[in-house]
Amino acid sequence: MKKKINTYLLLTVFLTLMAALLMAVAIFHHIYRRQVVADMRTCAYMLKNMNWQEAEVQDMPEDGGQEGSAEDGDEIRITVICGDGAVLYDNEAENGTLENHSARPEVLTAKKEGEGYAVRHSDTLGRDMYYFALRLDDGMILRISKEADSIWRVFINMMEGIAGIAALMFLVCFFLAHYITGGIVRPIEYLAGHLEEAEKIDTYEELVPFISTIRKQHEDILESAKMRQEFTANVTHELKTPLTSISGYAELIETGLAGEDDVRRFAGGIHRNADRLLTLINDIIRLSELDSDRMEILFTEVDLYEIAADCVEMIRVSAENHGVTIEMHGYHCTVQADRGMIEELVYNLCDNAIRYNKEGGKVDVTVGLCGNRICLSVKDTGIGISEKDQERIFERFYRVDKSHSRKTGGTGLGLAIVKHIVARHHAELKLASEAGKGTEVSVLFRSE
Ligand code: ADP
């Protein structure tokens, strides 16, 4: 980044410098040109007022009275042209050797307007020829011409000076760019290594949203790493318990000391714990599936009442085994949802309502409208959940009474799965519970 800013800065300086210098040369040349024409005009009027005709043209020296060689280009050439364009006198040419000058633009303009000038470029000399023509009172034209440097010559002559100044300025800018870039980049570099000090560092206001996003992401990453670590530790612990039991039962059978009844009992233990392992692993897999964004949800129009009623029928035997009655209420309502997930959700809620119920208790499953939203509610008359536990029961592996949960086949993951499914459907989860009296869990779907 530093390199890039530096390069861009220097490039900008270089281009600006070049443009400024070129413009300066062009302006200088323009002023110079105007000055040359003005000088020639003054000279022409002076000659006119001198009454040169009386001073006799032939007395004029051939080089226009100027000293110096032709190469320095400073001499003035004087030409006297008759009204018809014939050259009467030229201080640099033999009389009668010059062609008719009537078509020369400066002569034409002077004839018409009294005075005229023209600049012609000579490629061979690489110089410009300046002409100023003045109409005299008798109709003759007095023309003064002078050679002067063209813009390229001016530029080439100035080149040495320009290059020197440009190099000096470039050097100054080089160090300045280096210093400025350092100043711009320093807070950003410091920030990279000291993100936690972001608030204390004096940075640019444009960076503030950027910093807060990075900090938020940083915190999220740390949080999710912590959660993953906790989850792994919990999973390991949960898997260890049934595996230890299975290993223990197997070891007892292995000794050969156990009688036939004991072996059957131990095999039963192995079976139970293996089932528990399977349930646990299934729940863990399910949760990680729901966690991953790659899992696609198949939204279709589903009848919530029908799903809930099917679930109630399926679970009725289990309810009876627990001495609990279960009833379905409400009416047919359709929602956009993933059928499989909704079945899982209703099953988990009904299963909990039965397992954490009391002998002779009741479970009411209702589907209907709550305000303008379709709602599913599972209400029981069970043991309830204390206020402090209510906040935590949706956490993975959180159980109010571990042994009760385990005894009834719980994994501590059922409500975590429910929470995920609800979130995936952009629905809302509500919990109302009172310890000793019962619990009601409601899921409010988005109104279409
Ligand atoms: P588990 O497999 O242990 O049932 P859940 O995630 O389904 O796990 O529930 C977490 C905990 O919340 C349970 O262990 C239980 O303590 C409490 N809980 C869930 N549903 C109810 C309910 N209907 N009544 C009382 N307590 C409940």
Coordinates of N, CA, C and O and ligand atoms in Angstrom, one line a residue, residues 352-353 355-356 380 383-385 393 398-401 405 410-416 439, ligand 1:
N352 N -40.7 -33.4 25.4 CA -40.3 -32.7 26.6 C -41.6 -32.6 27.6 O -41.5 -32.8 28.8
A353 N -42.7 -32.1 27.0 CA -43.9 -31.9 27.8 C -44.4 -33.2 28.5 O -44.9 -33.1 29.5
R355 N -42.1 -35.9 29.1 CA -41.1 -36.4 30.0 C -40.9 -35.5 31.3 O -40.5 -36.0 32.4
Y356 N -41.2 -34.2 31.2 CA -41.1 -33.4 32.4 C -42.4 -33.1 33.0 O -42.7 -32.0 33.5
D380 N -47.9 -27.8 29.0 CA -48.0 -29.0 29.9 C -48.3 -28.6 31.4 O -48.1 -27.4 31.7
I383 N -43.5 -30.2 35.7 CA -42.7 -29.7 36.8 C -42.3 -28.2 36.6 O -41.8 -27.6 37.6
G384 N -42.4 -27.7 35.5 CA -42.1 -26.3 35.2 C -40.6 -26.0 35.3 O -39.8 -26.9 35.6
I385 N -40.2 -24.8 35.0 CA -38.8 -24.4 34.9 C -38.6 -23.1 35.7 O -39.4 -22.2 35.5
I393 N -32.1 -23.0 29.2 CA -32.5 -24.3 28.7 C -32.3 -24.5 27.2 O -32.3 -25.7 26.7
Y398 N -27.5 -28.1 28.2 CA -28.0 -27.6 29.5 C -29.2 -28.4 29.9 O -30.2 -28.5 29.2
R399 N -29.1 -28.9 31.1 CA -30.3 -29.6 31.7 C -30.5 -29.2 33.1 O -29.5 -29.0 33.9
V400 N -31.7 -29.0 33.5 CA -32.0 -28.5 34.9 C -31.7 -29.7 35.8 O -31.0 -29.5 36.8
D401 N -32.1 -30.8 35.5 CA -31.9 -32.0 36.4 C -31.3 -33.1 35.5 O -32.0 -33.8 34.7
S405 N -33.2 -36.0 33.2 CA -33.1 -36.0 31.7 C -32.6 -37.3 31.2 O -33.1 -37.8 30.2
G410 N -33.1 -38.2 27.6 CA -32.8 -36.8 27.1 C -31.3 -36.7 26.8 O -30.4 -37.4 27.4
T411 N -31.0 -35.8 25.9 CA -29.6 -35.6 25.5 C -29.1 -34.2 25.9 O -27.9 -33.8 25.8
G412 N -30.1 -33.3 26.2 CA -29.8 -31.9 26.5 C -29.6 -31.1 25.2 O -29.2 -30.0 25.2
L413 N -30.0 -31.7 24.1 CA -29.8 -31.0 22.8 C -31.2 -30.7 22.1 O -31.2 -29.9 21.1
G414 N -32.3 -31.3 22.6 CA -33.6 -31.2 22.0 C -34.0 -29.7 21.8 O -34.3 -29.3 20.7
L415 N -33.9 -28.9 22.8 CA -34.3 -27.5 22.7 C -33.3 -26.6 21.9 O -33.7 -25.7 21.3
A416 N -32.1 -27.0 21.9 CA -31.1 -26.3 21.0 C -31.4 -26.6 19.6 O -31.4 -25.6 18.8
T439 N -45.4 -25.7 31.9 CA -44.6 -24.9 30.9 C -45.4 -24.8 29.6 O -46.2 -25.7 29.3
Ligands
ADP1 P1 -33.3 -32.9 27.2 O1 -32.9 -33.9 26.2 O2 -32.6 -33.0 28.5 O3 -34.8 -32.9 27.4 P2 -33.8 -30.4 26.1 O4 -32.8 -29.5 25.3 O5 -35.0 -30.8 25.3 O6 -32.9 -31.5 26.6 O7 -34.2 -29.6 27.3 C1 -33.3 -29.0 28.1 C2 -33.7 -28.9 29.6 O8 -34.9 -28.1 29.7 C3 -34.3 -30.3 30.1 O9 -33.2 -31.0 30.6 C4 -35.2 -29.9 31.1 O10 -34.5 -29.6 32.3 C5 -35.8 -28.5 30.7 N1 -37.1 -28.7 30.0 C6 -37.3 -28.8 28.7 N2 -38.7 -28.9 28.4 C7 -39.3 -28.8 29.6 C8 -40.6 -28.9 30.1 N3 -41.7 -29.0 29.2 N4 -40.9 -28.8 31.4 C9 -39.9 -28.7 32.3 N5 -38.6 -28.6 31.9 C10 -38.3 -28.7 30.7

